[in-house]
mmCIF file of C-alpha atoms in Angstrom:
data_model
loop_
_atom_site.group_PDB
_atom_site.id
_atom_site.type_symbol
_atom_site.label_atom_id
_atom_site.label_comp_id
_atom_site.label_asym_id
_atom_site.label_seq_id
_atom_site.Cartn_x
_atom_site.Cartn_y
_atom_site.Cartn_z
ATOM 1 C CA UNK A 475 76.418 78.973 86.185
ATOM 2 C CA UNK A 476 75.336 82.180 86.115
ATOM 3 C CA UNK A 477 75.832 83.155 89.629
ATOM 4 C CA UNK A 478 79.426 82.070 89.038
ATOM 5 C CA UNK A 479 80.008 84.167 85.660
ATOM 6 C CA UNK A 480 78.552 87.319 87.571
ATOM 7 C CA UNK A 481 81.027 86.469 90.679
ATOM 8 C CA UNK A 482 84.108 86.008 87.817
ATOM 9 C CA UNK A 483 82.776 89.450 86.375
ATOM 10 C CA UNK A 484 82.637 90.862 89.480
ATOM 11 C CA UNK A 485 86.323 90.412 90.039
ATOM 12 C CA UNK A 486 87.726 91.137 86.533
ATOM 13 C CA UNK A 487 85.908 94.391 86.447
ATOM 14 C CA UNK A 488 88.820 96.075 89.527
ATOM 15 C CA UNK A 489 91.582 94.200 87.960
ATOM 16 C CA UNK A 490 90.724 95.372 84.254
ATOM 17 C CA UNK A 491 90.092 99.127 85.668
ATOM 18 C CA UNK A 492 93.834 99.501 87.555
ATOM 19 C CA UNK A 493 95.333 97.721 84.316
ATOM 20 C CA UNK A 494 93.452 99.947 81.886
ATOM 21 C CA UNK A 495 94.364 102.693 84.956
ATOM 22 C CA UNK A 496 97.677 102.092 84.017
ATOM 23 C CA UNK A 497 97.869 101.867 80.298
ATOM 24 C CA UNK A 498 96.167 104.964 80.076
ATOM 25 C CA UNK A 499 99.155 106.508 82.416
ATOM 26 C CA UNK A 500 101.465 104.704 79.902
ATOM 27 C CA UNK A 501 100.002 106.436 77.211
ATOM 28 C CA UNK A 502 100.029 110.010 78.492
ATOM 29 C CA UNK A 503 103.691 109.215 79.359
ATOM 30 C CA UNK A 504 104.332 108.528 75.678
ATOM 31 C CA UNK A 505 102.550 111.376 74.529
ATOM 32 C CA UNK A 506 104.930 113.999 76.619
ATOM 33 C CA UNK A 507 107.997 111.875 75.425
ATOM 34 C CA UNK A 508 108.228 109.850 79.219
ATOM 35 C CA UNK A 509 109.026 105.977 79.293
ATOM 36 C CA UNK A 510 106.272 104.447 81.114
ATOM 37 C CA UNK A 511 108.420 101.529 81.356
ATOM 38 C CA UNK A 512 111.367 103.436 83.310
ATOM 39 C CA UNK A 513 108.043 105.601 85.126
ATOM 40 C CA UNK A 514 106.668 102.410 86.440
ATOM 41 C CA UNK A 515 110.032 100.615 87.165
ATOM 42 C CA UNK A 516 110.895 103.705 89.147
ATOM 43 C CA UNK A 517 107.416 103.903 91.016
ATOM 44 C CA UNK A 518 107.734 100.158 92.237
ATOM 45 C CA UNK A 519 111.652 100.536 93.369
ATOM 46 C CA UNK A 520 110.710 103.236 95.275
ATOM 47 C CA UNK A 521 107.665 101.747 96.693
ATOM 48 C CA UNK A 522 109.782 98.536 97.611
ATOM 49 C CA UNK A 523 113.601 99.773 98.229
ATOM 50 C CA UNK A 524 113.832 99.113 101.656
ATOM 51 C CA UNK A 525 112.138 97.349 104.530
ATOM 52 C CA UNK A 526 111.377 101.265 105.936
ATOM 53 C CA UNK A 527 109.257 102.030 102.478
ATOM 54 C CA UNK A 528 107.239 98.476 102.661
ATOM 55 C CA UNK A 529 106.616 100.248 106.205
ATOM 56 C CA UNK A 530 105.457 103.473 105.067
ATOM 57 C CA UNK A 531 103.200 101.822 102.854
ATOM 58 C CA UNK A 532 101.143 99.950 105.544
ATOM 59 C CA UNK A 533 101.416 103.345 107.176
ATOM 60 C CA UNK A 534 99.818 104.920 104.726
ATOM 61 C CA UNK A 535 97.048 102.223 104.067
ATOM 62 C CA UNK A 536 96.196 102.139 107.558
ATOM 63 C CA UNK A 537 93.500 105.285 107.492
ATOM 64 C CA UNK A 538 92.991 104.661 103.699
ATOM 65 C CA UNK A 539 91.370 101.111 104.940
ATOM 66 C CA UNK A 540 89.162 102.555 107.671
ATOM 67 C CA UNK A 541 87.660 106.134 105.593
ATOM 68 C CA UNK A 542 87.211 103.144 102.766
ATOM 69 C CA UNK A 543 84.612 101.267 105.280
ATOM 70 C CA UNK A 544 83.104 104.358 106.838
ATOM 71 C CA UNK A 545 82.361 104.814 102.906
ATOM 72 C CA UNK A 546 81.303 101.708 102.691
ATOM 73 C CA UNK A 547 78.705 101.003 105.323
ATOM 74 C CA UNK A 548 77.302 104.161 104.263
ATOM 75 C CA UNK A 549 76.773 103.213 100.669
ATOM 76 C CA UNK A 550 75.532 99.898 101.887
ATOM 77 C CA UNK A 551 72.525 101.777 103.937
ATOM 78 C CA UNK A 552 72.328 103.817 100.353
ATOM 79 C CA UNK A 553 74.352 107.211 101.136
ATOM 80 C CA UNK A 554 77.328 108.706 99.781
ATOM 81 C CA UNK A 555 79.232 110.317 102.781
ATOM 82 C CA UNK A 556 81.157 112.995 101.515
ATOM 83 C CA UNK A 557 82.302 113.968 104.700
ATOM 84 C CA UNK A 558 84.597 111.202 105.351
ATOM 85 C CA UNK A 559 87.444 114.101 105.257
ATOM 86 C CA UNK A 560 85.543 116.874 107.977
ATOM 87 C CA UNK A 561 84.679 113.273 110.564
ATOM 88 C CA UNK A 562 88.344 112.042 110.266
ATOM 89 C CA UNK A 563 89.904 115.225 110.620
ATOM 90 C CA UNK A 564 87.619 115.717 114.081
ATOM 91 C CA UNK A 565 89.170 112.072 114.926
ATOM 92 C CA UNK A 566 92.630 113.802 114.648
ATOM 93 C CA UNK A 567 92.191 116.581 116.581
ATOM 94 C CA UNK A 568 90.222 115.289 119.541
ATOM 95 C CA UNK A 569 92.521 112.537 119.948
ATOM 96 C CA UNK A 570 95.934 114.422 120.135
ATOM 97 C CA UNK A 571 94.017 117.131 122.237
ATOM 98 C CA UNK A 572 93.093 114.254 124.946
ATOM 99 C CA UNK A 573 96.635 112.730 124.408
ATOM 100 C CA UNK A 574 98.477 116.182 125.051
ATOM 101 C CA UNK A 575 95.579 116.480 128.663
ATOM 102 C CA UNK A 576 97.050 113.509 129.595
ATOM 103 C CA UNK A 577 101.017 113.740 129.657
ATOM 104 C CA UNK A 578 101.871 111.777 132.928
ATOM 105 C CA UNK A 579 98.581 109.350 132.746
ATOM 106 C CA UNK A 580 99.937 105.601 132.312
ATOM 107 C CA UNK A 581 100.243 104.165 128.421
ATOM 108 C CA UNK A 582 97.197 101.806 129.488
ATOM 109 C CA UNK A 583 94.776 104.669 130.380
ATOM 110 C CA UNK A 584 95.903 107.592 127.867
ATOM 111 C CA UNK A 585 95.744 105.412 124.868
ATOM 112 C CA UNK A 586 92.540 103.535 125.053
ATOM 113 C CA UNK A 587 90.609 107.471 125.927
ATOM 114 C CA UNK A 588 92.437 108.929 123.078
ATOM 115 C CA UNK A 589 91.493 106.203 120.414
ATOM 116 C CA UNK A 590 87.686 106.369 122.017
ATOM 117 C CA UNK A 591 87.519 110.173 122.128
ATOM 118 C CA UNK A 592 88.819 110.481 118.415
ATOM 119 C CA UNK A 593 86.136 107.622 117.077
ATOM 120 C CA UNK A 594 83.005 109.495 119.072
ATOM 121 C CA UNK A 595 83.961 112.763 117.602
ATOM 122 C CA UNK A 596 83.952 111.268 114.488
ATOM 123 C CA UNK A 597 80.301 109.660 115.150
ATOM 124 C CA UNK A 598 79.281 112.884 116.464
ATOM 125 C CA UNK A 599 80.095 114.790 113.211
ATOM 126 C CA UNK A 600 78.747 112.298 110.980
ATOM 127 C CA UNK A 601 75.477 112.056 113.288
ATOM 128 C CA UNK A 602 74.415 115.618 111.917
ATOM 129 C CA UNK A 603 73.745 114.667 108.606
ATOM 130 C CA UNK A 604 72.321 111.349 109.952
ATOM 131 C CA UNK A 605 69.312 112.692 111.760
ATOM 132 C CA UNK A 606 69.160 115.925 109.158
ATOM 133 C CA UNK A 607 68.291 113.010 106.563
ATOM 134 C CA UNK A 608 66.299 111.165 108.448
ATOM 135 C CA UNK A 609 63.810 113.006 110.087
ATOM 136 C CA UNK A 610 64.104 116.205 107.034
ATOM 137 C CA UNK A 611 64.766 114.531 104.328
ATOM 138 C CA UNK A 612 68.267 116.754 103.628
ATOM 139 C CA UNK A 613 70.623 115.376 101.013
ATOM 140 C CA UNK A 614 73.585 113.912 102.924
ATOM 141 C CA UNK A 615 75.927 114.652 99.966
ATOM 142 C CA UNK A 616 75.667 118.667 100.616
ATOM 143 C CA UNK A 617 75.300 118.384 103.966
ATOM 144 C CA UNK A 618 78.797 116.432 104.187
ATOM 145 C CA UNK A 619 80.536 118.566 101.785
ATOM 146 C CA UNK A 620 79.565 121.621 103.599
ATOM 147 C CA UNK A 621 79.967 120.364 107.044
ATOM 148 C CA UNK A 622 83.818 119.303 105.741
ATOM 149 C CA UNK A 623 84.133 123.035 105.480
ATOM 150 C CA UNK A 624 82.851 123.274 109.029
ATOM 151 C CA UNK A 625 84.938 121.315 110.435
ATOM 152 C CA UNK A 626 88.283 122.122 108.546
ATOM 153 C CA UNK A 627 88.027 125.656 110.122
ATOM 154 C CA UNK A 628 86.787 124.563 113.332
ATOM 155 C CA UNK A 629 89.939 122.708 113.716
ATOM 156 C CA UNK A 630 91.814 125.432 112.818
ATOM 157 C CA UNK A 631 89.823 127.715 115.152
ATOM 158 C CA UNK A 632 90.709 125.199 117.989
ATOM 159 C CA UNK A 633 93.975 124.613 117.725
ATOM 160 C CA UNK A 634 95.106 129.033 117.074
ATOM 161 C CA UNK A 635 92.628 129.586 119.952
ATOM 162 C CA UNK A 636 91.103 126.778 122.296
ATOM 163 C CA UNK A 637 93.818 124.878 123.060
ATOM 164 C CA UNK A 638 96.204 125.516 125.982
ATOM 165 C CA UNK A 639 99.473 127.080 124.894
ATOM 166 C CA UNK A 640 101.031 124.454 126.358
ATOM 167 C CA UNK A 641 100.442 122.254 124.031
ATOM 168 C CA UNK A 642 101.399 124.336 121.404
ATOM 169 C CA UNK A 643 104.718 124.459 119.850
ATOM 170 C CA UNK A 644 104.460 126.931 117.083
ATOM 171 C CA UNK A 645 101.246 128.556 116.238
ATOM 172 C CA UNK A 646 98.725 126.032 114.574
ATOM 173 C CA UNK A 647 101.302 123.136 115.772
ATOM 174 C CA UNK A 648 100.875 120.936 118.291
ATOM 175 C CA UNK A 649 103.360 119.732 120.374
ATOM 176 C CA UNK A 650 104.183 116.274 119.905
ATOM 177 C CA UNK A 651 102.501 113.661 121.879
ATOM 178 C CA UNK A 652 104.301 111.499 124.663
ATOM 179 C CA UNK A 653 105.525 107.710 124.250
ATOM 180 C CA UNK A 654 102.576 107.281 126.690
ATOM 181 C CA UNK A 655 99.592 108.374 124.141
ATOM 182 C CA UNK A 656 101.590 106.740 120.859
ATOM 183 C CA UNK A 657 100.922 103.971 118.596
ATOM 184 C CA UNK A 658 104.192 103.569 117.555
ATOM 185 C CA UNK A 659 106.372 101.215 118.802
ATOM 186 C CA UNK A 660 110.220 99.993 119.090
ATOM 187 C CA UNK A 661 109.349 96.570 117.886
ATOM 188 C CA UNK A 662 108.065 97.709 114.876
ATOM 189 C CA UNK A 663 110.392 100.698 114.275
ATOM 190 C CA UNK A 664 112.970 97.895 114.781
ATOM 191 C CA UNK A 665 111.711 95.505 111.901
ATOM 192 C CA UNK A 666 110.923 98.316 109.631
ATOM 193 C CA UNK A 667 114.145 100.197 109.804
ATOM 194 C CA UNK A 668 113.256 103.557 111.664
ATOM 195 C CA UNK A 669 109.309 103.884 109.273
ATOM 196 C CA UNK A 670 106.551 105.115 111.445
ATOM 197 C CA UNK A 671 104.757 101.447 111.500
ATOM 198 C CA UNK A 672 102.499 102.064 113.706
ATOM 199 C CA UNK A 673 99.754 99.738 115.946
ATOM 200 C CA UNK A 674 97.375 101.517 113.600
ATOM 201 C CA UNK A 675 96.975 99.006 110.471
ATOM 202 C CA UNK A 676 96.026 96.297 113.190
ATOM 203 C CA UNK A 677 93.517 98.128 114.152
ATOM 204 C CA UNK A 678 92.626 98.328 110.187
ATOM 205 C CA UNK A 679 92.900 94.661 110.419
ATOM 206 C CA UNK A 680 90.954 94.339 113.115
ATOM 207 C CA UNK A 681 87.715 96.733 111.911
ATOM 208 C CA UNK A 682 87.904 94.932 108.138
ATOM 209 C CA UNK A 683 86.846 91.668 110.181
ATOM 210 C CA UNK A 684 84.290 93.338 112.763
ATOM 211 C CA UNK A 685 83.134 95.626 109.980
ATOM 212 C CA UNK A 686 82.364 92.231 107.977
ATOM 213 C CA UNK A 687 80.843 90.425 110.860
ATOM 214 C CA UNK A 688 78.672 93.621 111.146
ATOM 215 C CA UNK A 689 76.786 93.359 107.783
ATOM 216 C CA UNK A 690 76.868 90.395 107.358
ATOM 217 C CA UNK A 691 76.015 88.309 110.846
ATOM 218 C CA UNK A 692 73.982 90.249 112.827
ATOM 219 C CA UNK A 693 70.776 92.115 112.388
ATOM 220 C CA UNK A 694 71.985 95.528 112.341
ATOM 221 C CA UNK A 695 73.984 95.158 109.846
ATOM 222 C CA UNK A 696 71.019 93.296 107.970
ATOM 223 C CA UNK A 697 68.555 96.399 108.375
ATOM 224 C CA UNK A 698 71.577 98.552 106.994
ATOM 225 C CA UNK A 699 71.358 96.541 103.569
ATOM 226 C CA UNK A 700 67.871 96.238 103.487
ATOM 227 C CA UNK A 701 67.641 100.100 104.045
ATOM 228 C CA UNK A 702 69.839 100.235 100.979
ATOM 229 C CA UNK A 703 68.119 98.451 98.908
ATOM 230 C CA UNK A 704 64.712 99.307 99.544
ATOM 231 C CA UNK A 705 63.270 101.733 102.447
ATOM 232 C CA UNK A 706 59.933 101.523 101.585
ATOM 233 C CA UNK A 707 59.963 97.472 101.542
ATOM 234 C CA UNK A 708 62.148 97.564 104.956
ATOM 235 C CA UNK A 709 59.762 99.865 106.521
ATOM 236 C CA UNK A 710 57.215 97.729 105.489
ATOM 237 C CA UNK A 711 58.952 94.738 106.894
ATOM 238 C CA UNK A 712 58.759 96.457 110.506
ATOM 239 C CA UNK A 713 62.292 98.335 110.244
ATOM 240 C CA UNK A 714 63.178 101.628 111.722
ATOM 241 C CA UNK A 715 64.473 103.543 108.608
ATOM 242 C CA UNK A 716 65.639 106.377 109.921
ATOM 243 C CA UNK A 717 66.611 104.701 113.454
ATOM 244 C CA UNK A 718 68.920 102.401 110.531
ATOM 245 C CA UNK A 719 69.937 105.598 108.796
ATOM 246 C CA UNK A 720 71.553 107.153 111.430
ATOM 247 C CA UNK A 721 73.366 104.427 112.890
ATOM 248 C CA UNK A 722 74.690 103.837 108.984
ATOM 249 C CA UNK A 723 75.912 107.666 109.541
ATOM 250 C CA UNK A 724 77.229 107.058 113.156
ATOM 251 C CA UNK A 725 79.204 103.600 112.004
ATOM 252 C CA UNK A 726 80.617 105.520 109.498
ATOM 253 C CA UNK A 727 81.779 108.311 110.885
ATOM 254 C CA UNK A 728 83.311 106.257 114.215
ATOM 255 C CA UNK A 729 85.196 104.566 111.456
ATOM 256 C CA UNK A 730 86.429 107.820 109.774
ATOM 257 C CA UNK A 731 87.046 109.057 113.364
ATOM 258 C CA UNK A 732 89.304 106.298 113.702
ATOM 259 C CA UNK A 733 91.029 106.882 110.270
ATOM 260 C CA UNK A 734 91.967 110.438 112.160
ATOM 261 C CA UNK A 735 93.119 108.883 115.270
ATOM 262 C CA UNK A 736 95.680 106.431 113.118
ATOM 263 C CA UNK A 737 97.268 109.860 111.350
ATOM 264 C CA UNK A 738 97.337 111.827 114.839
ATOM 265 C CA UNK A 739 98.731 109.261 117.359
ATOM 266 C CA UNK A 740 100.151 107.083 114.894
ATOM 267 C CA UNK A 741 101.482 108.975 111.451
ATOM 268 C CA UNK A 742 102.280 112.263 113.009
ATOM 269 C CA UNK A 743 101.775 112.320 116.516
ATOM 270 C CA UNK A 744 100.674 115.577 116.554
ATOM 271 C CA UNK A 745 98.266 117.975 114.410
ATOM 272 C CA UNK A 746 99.232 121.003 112.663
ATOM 273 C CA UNK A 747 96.516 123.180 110.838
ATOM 274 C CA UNK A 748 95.201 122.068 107.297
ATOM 275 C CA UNK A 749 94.898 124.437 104.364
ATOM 276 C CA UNK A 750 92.308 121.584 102.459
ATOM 277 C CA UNK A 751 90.058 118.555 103.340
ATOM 278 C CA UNK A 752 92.188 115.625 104.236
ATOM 279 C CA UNK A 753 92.761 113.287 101.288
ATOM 280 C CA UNK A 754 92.245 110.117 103.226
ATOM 281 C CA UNK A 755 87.727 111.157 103.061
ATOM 282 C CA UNK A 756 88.021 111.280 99.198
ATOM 283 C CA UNK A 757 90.856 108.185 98.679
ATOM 284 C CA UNK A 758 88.915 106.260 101.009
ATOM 285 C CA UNK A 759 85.436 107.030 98.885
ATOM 286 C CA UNK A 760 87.729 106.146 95.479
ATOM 287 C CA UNK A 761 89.109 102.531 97.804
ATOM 288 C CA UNK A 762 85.814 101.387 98.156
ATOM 289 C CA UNK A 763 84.095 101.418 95.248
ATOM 290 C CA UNK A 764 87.255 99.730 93.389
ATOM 291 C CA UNK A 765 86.927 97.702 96.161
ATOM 292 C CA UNK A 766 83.486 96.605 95.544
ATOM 293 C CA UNK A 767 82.913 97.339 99.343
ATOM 294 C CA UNK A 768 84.246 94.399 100.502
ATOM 295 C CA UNK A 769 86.794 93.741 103.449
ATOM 296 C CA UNK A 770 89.376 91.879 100.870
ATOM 297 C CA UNK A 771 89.017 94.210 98.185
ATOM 298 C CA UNK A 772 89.446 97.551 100.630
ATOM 299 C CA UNK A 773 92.431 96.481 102.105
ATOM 300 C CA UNK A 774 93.773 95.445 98.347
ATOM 301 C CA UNK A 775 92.743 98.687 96.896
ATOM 302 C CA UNK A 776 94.578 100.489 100.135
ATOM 303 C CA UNK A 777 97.800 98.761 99.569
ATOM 304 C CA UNK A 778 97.496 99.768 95.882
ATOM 305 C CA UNK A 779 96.992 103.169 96.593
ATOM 306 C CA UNK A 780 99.461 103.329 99.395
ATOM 307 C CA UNK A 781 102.162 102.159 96.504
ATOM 308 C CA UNK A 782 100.886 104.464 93.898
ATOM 309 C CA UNK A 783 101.233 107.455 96.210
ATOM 310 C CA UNK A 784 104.978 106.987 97.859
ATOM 311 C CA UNK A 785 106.332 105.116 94.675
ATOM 312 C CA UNK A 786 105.091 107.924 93.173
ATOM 313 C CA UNK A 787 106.926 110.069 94.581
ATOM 314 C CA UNK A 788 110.141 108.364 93.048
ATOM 315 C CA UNK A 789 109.242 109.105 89.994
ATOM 316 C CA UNK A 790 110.645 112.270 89.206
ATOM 317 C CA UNK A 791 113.717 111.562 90.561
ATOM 318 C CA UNK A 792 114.216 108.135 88.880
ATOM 319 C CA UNK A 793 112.853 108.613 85.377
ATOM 320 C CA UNK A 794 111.598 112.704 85.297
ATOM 321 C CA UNK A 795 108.134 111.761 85.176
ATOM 322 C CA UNK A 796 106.042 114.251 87.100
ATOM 323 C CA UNK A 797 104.539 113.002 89.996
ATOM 324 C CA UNK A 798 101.086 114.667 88.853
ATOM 325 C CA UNK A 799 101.160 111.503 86.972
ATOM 326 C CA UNK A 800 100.304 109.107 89.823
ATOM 327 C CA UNK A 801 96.979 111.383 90.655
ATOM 328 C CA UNK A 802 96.168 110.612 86.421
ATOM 329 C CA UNK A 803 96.788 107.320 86.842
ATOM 330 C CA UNK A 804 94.393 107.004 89.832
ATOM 331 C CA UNK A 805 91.873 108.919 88.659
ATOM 332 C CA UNK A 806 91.624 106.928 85.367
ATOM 333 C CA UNK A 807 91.088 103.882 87.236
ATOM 334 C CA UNK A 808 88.475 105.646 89.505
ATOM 335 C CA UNK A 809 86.618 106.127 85.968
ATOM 336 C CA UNK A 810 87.241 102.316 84.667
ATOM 337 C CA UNK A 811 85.700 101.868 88.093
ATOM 338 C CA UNK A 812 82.628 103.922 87.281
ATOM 339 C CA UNK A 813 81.637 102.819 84.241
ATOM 340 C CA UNK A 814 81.966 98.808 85.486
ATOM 341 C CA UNK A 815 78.439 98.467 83.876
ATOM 342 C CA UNK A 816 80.394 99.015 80.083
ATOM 343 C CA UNK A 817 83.042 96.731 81.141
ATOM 344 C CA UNK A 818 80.861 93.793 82.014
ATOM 345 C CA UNK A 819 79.031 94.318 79.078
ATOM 346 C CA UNK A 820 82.016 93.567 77.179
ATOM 347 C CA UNK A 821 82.635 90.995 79.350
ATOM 348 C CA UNK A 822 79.555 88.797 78.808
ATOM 349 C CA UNK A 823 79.754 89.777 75.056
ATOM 350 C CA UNK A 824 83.179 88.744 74.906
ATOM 351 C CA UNK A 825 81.513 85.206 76.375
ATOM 352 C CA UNK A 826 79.542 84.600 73.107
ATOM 353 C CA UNK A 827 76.725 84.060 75.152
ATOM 354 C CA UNK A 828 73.308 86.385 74.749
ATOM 355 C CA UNK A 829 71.936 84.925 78.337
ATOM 356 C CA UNK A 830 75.291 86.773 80.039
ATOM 357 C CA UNK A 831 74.281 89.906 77.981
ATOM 358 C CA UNK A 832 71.000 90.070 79.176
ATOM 359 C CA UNK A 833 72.338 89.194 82.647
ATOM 360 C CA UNK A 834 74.599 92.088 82.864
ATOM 361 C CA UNK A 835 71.786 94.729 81.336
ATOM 362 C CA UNK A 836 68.752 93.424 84.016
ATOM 363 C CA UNK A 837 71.122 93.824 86.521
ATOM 364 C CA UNK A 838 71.958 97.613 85.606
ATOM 365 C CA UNK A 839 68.571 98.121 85.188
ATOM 366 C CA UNK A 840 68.037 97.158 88.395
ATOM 367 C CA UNK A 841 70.605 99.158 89.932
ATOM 368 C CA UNK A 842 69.363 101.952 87.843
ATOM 369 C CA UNK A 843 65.902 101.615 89.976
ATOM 370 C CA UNK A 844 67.409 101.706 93.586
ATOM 371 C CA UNK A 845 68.806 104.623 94.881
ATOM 372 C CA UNK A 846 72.311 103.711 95.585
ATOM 373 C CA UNK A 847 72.770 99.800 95.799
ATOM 374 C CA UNK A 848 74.275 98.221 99.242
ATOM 375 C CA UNK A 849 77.876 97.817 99.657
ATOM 376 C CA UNK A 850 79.568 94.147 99.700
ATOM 377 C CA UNK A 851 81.031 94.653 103.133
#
């Protein structure tokens, strides 16, 4: 009974943060004399006015989903990678530089080296702060957010500099890649009226079930939770921790990698130089914990954000609410999300039961004396 009231928790505490997400939009839009009802009308039409929006939507999701699970197998081992943004953004570039190498190579070849090139740049940057933390002892969460720097300008670097002008169309633009090295197709360009649906959210698909046969069926993906939970104990047990804490880091950043390659052969098809980190590293971090780190819940929490982002962009033009609004509105439900512990104590107090609310607290407490519990993958 009780296992079953923490599962029902468990799955009221996302849906009560996005609606309290919203309300709390609602009520900003009332205070600067919007309507939240013609704001919200107008962010939904837009999300869902054409069979080339529902498109851009899975578009968009599509890297969300796999930053969201590089996140989350991280978490699960116990660390926070910030650096989602810096190992995607390597993903990007590697993949269109291999694609533009490879102009005349068959669709077959081109593709497959692209996609693998992009993910092992990805594993290589997260890798770093893998074996810094493991064998020094460095906090990942500055090494990440320093090494996104890093990488941001090493991109740039590459791309003014490194790469053949050949492949360049305008300075710090690439030139677009062929059919050959593309994840786009006609089929689904056909059946989402000209959006750039791309083979990239089957590949989302694809990792959300691997990813979940990964920590949960196989003994990798075992050591990776017992890491999280306990080192000490695992270590104890006869587990590598820091052969475990690297791998975490190298899982996570292949995934991140792979976030990149989705925006570079898929989105764009090219890469042009960025003036910030990407936003797909710190959506992706926000997906997975409303998520709960699981494989449902990520791809959920993508498609929500996908249709807060491009509906949002409707907004202004439908009802004059500022589009700033949409980044509120997530935000507040990022918070709802972090302080789940106070909404599942009203929960189980709301249950008239004192067992629930003693439940809910031994449970925090617990949490409160790991370092940073395993995700739900």
């Amino acid at each position: 009974m009780n296992n079953r009231s923490e599962k029902i928790r468990n799955i009221l505490v996302p849906i009560l943060s996005v609606l309290m997400g919203f309300i709390l939009g609602a009520i900003i839009m009332l205070i600067s004399g919007q309507d939240p009802i013609a704001g919200y009308q107008a962010m939904l039409k837009t999300a869902f006015q054409s069979p080339k929006s529902i498109g851009e939507i899975f578009v968009t999701a599509a890297p969300l989903i796999f930053t969201a699970l590089g996140f989350a197998v991280a978490n699960s081992a116990g660390f926070f990678n910030i650096g989602l943004s810096g190992q995607a953004l390597c993903g990007w570039v590697t993949s269109i530089w291999v694609a533009l190498a490879m102009p005349d190579a068959p669709r077959f070849l081109v593709l497959p080296v692209a996609v693998l090139a992009g993910a092992l740049a990805g594993a290589l940057a997260a890798a770093i702060p893998g074996l810094l933390r493991a064998f020094f002892g460095t906090s990942e969460v500055i090494v990440t957010i320093m090494l996104n720097y890093v990488f941001l300008y090493t991109s740039t670097h590459i791309v003014n500099n490194v790469m053949s002008k050949d492949y360049m169309s305008n300075k710090g633009v690439t030139k677009v890649i062929g059919e050959n090295a593309s994840l786009r197709t006609e089929f689904l360009k056909e059946i989402s009226s000209g959006s750039r649906l791309n083979i990239g959210i089957f590949m989302a698909l694809i990792f959300l079930v691997l990813i979940w046969f990964l920590m949960k069926k196989t003994t990798l993906g075992y050591e990776i939770r017992s890491v999280g939970l306990n080192p000490f104990a695992s270590e104890y047990a006869g587990m590598s921790s820091k052969r475990t804490i690297v791998m975490s880091m190298v899982i996570s950043g292949t995934l991140a990698g792979l976030g990149g390659v989705v925006l570079g052969l898929g989105t764009f098809g090219n890469f042009f130089v960025q003036g910030s980190s990407l936003s797909i590293g710190f959506d992706g971090m926000a997906i997975s914990l409303l998520g709960a780190g699981s494989s449902v819940g990520i791809f959920l929490s993508a498609l929500l954000f996908s249709v807060l982002k491009l509906g949002g962009q409707g907004m202004p033009l439908r009802a004059g609410v500022p589009i700033e609004l949409v980044d509120v509105v997530i935000a507040a439900i990022i918070f709802f999300v972090a302080i789940s512990y106070l909404i599942r104590f009203v929960l189980a107090k709301a249950s008239g039961s004192k067992k629930e609310v003693a439940i809910v607290e031994e449970l925090d407490g617990k949490s409160d004396q790991t370092s940073q519990e395993g995700g739900k993958i």
